[in-house]
Coordinates of C-alpha atoms in Angstrom, one line a residue:
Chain A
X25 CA -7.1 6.5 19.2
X26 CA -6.6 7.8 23.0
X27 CA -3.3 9.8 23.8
X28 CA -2.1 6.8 25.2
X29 CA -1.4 4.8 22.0
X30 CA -1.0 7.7 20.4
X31 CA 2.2 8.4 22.1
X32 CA 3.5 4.8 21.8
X33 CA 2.4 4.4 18.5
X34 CA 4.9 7.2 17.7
X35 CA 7.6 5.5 20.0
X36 CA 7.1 2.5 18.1
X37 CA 7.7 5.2 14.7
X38 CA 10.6 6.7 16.1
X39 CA 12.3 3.1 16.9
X40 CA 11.8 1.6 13.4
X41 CA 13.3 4.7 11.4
X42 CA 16.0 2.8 10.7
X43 CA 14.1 0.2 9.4
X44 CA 12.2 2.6 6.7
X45 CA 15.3 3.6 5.2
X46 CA 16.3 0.1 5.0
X47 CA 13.3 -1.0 3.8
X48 CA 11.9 1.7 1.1
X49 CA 14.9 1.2 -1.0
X50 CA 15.3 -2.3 -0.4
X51 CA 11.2 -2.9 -1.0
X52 CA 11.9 -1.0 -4.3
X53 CA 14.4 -2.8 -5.8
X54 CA 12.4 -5.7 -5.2
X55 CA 9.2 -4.4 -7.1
X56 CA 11.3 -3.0 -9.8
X57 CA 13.1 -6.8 -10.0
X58 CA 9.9 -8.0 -10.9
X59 CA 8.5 -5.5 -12.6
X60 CA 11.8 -5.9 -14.4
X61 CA 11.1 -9.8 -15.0
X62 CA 7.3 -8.8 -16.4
X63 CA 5.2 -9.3 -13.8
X64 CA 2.2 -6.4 -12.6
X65 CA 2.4 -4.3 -9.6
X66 CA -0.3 -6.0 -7.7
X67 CA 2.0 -9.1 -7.5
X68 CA 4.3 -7.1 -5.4
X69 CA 1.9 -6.1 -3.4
X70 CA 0.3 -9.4 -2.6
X71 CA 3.6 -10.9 -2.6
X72 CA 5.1 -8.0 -0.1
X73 CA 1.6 -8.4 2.1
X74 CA 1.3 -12.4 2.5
X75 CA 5.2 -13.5 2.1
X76 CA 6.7 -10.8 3.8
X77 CA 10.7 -11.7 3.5
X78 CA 13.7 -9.7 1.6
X79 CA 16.2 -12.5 0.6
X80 CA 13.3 -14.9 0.2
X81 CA 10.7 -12.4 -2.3
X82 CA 14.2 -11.5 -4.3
X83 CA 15.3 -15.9 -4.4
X84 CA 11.3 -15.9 -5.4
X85 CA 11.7 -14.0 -8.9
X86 CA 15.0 -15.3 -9.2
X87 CA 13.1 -18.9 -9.4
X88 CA 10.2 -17.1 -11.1
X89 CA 12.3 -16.2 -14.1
X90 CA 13.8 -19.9 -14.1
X91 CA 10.6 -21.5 -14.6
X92 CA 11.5 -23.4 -11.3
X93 CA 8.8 -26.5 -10.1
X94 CA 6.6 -26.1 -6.8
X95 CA 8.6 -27.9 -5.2
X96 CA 11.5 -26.5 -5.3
X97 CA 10.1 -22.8 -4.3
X98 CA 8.9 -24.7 -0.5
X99 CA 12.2 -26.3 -0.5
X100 CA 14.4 -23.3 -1.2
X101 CA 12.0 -20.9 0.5
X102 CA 12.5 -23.5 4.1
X103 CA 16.0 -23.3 3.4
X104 CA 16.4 -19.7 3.0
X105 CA 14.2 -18.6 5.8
X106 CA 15.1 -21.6 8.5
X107 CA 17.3 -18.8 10.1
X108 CA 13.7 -17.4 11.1
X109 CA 13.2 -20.6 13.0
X110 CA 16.0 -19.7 15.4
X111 CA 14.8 -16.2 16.3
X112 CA 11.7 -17.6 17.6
X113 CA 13.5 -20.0 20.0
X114 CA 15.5 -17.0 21.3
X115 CA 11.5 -15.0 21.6
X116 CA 9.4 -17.9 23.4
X117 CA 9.9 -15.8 26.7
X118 CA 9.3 -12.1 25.0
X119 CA 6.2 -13.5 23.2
X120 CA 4.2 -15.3 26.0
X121 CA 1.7 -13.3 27.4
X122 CA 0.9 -11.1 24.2
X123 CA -2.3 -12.7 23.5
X124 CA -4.1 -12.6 20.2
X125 CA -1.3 -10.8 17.9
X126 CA 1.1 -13.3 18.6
X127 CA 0.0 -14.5 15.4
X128 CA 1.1 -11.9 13.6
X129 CA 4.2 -11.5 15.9
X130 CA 5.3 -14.7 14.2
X131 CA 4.2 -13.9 10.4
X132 CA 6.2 -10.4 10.7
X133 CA 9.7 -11.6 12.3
X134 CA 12.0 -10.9 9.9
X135 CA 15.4 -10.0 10.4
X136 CA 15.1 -6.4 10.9
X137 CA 12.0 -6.7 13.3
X138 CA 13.9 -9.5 15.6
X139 CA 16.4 -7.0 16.0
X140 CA 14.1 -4.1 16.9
X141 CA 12.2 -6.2 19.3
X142 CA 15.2 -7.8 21.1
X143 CA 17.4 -4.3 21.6
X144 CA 14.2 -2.3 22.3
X145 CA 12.6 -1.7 25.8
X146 CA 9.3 -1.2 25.8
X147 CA 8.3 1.8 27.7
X148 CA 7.4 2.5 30.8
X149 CA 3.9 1.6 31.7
X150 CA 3.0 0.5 28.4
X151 CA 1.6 -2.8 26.8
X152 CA 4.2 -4.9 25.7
X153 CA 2.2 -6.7 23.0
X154 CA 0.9 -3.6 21.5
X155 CA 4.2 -2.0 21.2
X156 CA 5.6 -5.2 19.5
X157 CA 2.3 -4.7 17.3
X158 CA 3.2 -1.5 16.1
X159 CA 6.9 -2.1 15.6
X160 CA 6.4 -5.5 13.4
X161 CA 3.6 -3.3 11.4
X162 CA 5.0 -0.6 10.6
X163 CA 7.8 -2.7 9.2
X164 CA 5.8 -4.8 7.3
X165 CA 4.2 -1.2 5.9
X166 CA 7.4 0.1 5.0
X167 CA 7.9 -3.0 2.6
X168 CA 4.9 -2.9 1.5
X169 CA 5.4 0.6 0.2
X170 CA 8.8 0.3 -0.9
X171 CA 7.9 -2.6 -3.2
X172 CA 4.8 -1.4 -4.8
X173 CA 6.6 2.0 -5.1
X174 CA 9.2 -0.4 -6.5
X175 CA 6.9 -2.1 -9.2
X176 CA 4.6 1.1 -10.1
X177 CA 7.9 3.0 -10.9
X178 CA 9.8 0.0 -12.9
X179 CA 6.5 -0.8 -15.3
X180 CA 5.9 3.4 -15.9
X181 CA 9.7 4.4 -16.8
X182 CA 11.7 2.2 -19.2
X183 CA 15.0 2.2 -17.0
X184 CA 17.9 -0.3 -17.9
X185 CA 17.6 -2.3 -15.3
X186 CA 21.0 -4.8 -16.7
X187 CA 22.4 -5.4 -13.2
X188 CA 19.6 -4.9 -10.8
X189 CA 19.6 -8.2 -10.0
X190 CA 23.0 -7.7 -8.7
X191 CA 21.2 -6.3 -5.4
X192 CA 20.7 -9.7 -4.1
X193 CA 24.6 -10.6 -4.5
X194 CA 25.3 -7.6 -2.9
X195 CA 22.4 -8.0 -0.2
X196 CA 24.1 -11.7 0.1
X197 CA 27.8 -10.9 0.8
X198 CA 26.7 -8.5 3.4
X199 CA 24.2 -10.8 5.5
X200 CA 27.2 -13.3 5.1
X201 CA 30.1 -11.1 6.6
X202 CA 27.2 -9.7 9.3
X203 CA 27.3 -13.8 9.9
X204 CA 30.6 -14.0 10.4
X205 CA 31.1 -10.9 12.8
X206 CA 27.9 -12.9 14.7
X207 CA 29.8 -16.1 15.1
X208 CA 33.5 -15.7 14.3
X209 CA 33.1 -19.5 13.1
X210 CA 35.4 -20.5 10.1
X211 CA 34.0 -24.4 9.3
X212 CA 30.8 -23.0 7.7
X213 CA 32.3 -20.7 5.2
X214 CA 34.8 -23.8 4.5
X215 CA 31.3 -26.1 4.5
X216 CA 30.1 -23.0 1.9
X217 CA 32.7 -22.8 -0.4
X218 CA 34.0 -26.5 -0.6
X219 CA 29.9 -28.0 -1.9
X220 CA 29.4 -24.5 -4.0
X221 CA 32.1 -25.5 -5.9
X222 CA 31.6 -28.8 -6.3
X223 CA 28.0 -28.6 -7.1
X224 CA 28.8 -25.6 -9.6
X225 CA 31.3 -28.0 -11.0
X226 CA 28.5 -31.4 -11.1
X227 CA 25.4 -29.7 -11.6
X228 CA 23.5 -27.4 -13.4
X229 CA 23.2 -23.7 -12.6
X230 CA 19.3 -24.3 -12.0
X231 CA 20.0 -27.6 -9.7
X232 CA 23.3 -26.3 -7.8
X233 CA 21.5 -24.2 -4.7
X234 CA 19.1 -27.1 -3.9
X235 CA 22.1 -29.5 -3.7
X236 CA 24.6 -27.4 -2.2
X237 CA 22.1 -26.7 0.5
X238 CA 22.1 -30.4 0.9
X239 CA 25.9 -31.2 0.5
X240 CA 26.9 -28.6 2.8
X241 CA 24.4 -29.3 5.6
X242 CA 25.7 -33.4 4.9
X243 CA 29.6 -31.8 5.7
X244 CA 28.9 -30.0 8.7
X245 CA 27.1 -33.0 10.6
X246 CA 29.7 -34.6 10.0
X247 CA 32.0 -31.8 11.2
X248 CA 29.6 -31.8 13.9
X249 CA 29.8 -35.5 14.7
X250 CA 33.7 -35.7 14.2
X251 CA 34.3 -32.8 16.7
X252 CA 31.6 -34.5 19.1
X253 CA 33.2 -37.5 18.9
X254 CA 36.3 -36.2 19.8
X255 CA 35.1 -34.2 23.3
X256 CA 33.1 -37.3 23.9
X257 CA 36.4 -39.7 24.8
X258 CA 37.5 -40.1 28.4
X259 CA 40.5 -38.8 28.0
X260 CA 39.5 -35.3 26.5
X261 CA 41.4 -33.0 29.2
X262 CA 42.9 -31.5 26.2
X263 CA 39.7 -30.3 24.4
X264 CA 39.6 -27.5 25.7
X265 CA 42.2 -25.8 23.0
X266 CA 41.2 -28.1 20.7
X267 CA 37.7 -26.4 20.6
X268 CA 39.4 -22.8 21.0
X269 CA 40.4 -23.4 17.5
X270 CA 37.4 -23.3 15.5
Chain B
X29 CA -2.9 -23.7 -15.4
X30 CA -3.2 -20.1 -16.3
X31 CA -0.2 -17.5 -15.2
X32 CA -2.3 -15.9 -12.8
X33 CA -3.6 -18.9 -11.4
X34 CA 0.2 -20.6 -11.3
X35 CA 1.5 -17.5 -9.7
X36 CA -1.4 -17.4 -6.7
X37 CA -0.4 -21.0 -6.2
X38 CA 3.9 -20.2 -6.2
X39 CA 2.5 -17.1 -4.1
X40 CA 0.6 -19.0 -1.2
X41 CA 3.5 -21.4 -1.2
X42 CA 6.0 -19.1 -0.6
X43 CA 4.1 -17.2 1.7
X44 CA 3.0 -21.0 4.2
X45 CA 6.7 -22.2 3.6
X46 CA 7.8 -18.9 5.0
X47 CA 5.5 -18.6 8.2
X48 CA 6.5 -22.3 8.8
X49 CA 9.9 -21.1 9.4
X50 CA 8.7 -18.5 11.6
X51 CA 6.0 -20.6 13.6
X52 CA 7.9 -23.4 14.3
X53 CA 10.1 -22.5 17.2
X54 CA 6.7 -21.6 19.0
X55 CA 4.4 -24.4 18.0
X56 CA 7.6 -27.3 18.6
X57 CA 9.3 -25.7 21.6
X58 CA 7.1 -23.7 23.7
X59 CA 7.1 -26.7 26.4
X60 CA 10.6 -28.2 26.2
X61 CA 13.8 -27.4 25.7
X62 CA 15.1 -27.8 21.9
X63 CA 17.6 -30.4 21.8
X64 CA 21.2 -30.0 21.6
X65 CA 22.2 -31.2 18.0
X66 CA 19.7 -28.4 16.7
X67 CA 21.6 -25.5 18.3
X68 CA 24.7 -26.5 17.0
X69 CA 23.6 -26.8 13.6
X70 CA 21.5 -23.9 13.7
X71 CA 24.4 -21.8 14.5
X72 CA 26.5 -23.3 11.3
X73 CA 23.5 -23.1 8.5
X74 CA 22.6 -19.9 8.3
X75 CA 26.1 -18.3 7.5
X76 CA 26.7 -21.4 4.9
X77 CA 23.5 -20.6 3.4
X78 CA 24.1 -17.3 3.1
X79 CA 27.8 -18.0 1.3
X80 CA 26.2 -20.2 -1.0
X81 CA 23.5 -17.9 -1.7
X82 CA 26.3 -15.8 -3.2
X83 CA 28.0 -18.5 -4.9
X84 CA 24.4 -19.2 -6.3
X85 CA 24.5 -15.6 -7.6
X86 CA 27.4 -16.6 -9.9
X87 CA 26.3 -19.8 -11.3
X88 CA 25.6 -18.6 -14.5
X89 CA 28.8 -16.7 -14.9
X90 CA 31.0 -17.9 -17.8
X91 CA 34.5 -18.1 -16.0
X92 CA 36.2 -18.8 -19.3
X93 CA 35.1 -15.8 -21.6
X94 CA 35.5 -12.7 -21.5
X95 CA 35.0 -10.2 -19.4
X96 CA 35.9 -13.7 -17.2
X97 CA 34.0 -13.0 -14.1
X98 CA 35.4 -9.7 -13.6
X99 CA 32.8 -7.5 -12.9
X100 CA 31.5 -9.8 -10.6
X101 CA 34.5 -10.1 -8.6
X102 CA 35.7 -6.9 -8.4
X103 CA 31.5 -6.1 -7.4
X104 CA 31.8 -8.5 -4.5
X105 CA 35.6 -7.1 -3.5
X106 CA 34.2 -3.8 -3.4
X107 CA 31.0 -4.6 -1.4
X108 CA 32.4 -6.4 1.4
X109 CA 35.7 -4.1 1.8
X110 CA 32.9 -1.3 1.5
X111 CA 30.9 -3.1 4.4
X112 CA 33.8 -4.4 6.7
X113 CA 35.2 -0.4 6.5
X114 CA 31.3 0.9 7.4
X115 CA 29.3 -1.6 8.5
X116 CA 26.4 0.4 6.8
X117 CA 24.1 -2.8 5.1
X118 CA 22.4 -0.7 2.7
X119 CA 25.6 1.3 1.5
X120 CA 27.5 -1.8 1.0
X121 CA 24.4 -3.0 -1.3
X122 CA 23.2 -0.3 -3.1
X123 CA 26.8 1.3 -3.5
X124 CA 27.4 -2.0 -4.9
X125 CA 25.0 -2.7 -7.1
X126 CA 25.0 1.2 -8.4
X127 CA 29.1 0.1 -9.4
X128 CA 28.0 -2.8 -11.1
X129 CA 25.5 -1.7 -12.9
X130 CA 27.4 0.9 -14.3
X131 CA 30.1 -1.9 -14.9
X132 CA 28.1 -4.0 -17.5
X133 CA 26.0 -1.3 -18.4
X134 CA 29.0 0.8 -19.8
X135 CA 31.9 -1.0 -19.3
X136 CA 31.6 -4.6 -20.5

């Protein structure tokens, strides 16, 4: 490796610290979930090498442990991850031009990495597609490590792991108030809690994500649609506030 | 189908349904503009998803015995009052989960 890359290798190290704390302890608790739920180490590490994303490897053993159908891994695993669809939209610019990883650009954008890649510069002088190389794989390493560390740990010591699981709750109230300071928008958490409910109250427990992913999604077109309609008429000089309000 | 065999198949699944999610933006939209209903939307899902996702996390709660819910609830109070105060993520959830565990471990 020349000096060059050298140096920027460890600029890329230096900007993803963060991210390695993050990740370690988060990668363990993942491999200790499922070594938790039975399953060998090397599933972590394929799982933590080809899927590559927190909330949807935790949702996985979640589902795992359910004895959920094929189908409804894809379907909840497009659910959980579409947010990943609207980082790329936002990286179309910062990704053209990188040439043959962009590949793997793609595969490693999870939340962490979009946020690295969008607030860091890359420096002076230096390729811009290698830097984003070395950023989205040392991330991927650091979960990687975290869950097999995770796995080999949790099927060696006999911990009691009653309440582990409660990471993801935890991991899942934080993303959603992170959401909320993102958008200060009120209708979604309204959309949220008014088809959890009711599906909690129809369906049962193994059914109730699916379709409260699809009630709520059915409620905020129409919030959508109603709101459109409404700053659609002729007379919508007083939309303005209107819109101010959500 | 054996376990191993079912769990390569949930495994390469997973993994194509996630890199879908990440690919599309670049193989739909790399030569138009994404339409306008799709931005709207896409700022409303992921915050509803991520609510129910919690919500999810409670559905096999028994509301109506005891301990009622409340080491749940009192988990989730102390997590987001924890993460609006620090606006540390991995504080708010290991912190958290650290309390609970403790909670139903030697509590309930």
């Amino acid at each position: 490796m020349t000096h060059e890359s050298e140096k920027l290798l460890f600029s890329a190290f230096k900007t993803t610290l963060p991210v390695l704390f993050g990740y370690i302890p988060l990668g363990m608790a993942f491999g200790l979930l499922l070594a938790g739920a039975g399953y060998h180490w090397i599933y972590a590490l394929v799982m933590s090498i080809f899927i590559y994303t927190g909330a949807g490897q935790f949702i996985a053993v979640a589902l795992l442990a359910a004895g959920a159908q094929l189908m409804e891994f894809i379907t909840v695993t497009l659910l959980i991850n579409l947010r990943h669809s609207f980082y790329g939209l936002s990286l179309l610019d910062k990704f053209s031009g990188v040439g043959k990883v962009k590949p793997y650009l793609m595969f490693a954008l999870t939340d962490e990495t979009y946020a690295l890649l969008t607030t860091t510069t890359v420096p002076e002088g230096a390729s811009k597609a290698r830097f984003y190389f070395y950023i989205s794989a040392l991330d991927h390493l650091y979960w990687i490590a975290g869950s097999v560390l995770g796995a080999v740990l949790g099927s060696m010591l006999r911990l009691n792991l009653e309440g582990l699981t409660f990471v993801l709750a935890a991991l899942f109230v934080v993303l959603t108030i992170e959401q909320y300071y993102a958008s200060r928008a009120r209708f979604p958490f309204v959309a949220a809690i008014s088809a959890g409910v009711l599906s909690l109250l129809l369906f049962s427990p193994d059914n109730m994500l699916l379709l409260s992913i699809v009630i709520g999604t059915f409620i905020l077109i129409m919030y959508e649609r109603t709101i459109k309609g409404k700053n659609s008429e002729p007379s919508s000089s007083d939309s303005a506030p209107r819109e101010e309000l959500l | 189908m054996t376990d191993t065999a079912y769990m390569l198949v949930v495994i390469a699944a997973v993994a194509l349904a996630t890199f879908a999610t990440r690919a599309l933006p670049f193989i739909f939209f790399s030569r138009r503009e994404p339409p306008q209903l799709l931005s709207t939307i896409e700022k409303n899902l992921p915050p509803m998803i991520l609510l129910l996702l919690v919500i999810y996390c409670l559905k096999d709660v028994q509301w109506l015995e005891p301990p009622y819910g409340v080491p749940e609830i009192f988990t989730i109070a102390v997590v987001s009052a924890l993460h609006i105060w620090r606006r540390n993520a991995m504080l708010s959830i290991f912190a958290g989960t650290g309390l609970y565990m403790l909670l139903v471990q030697l509590i309930f």
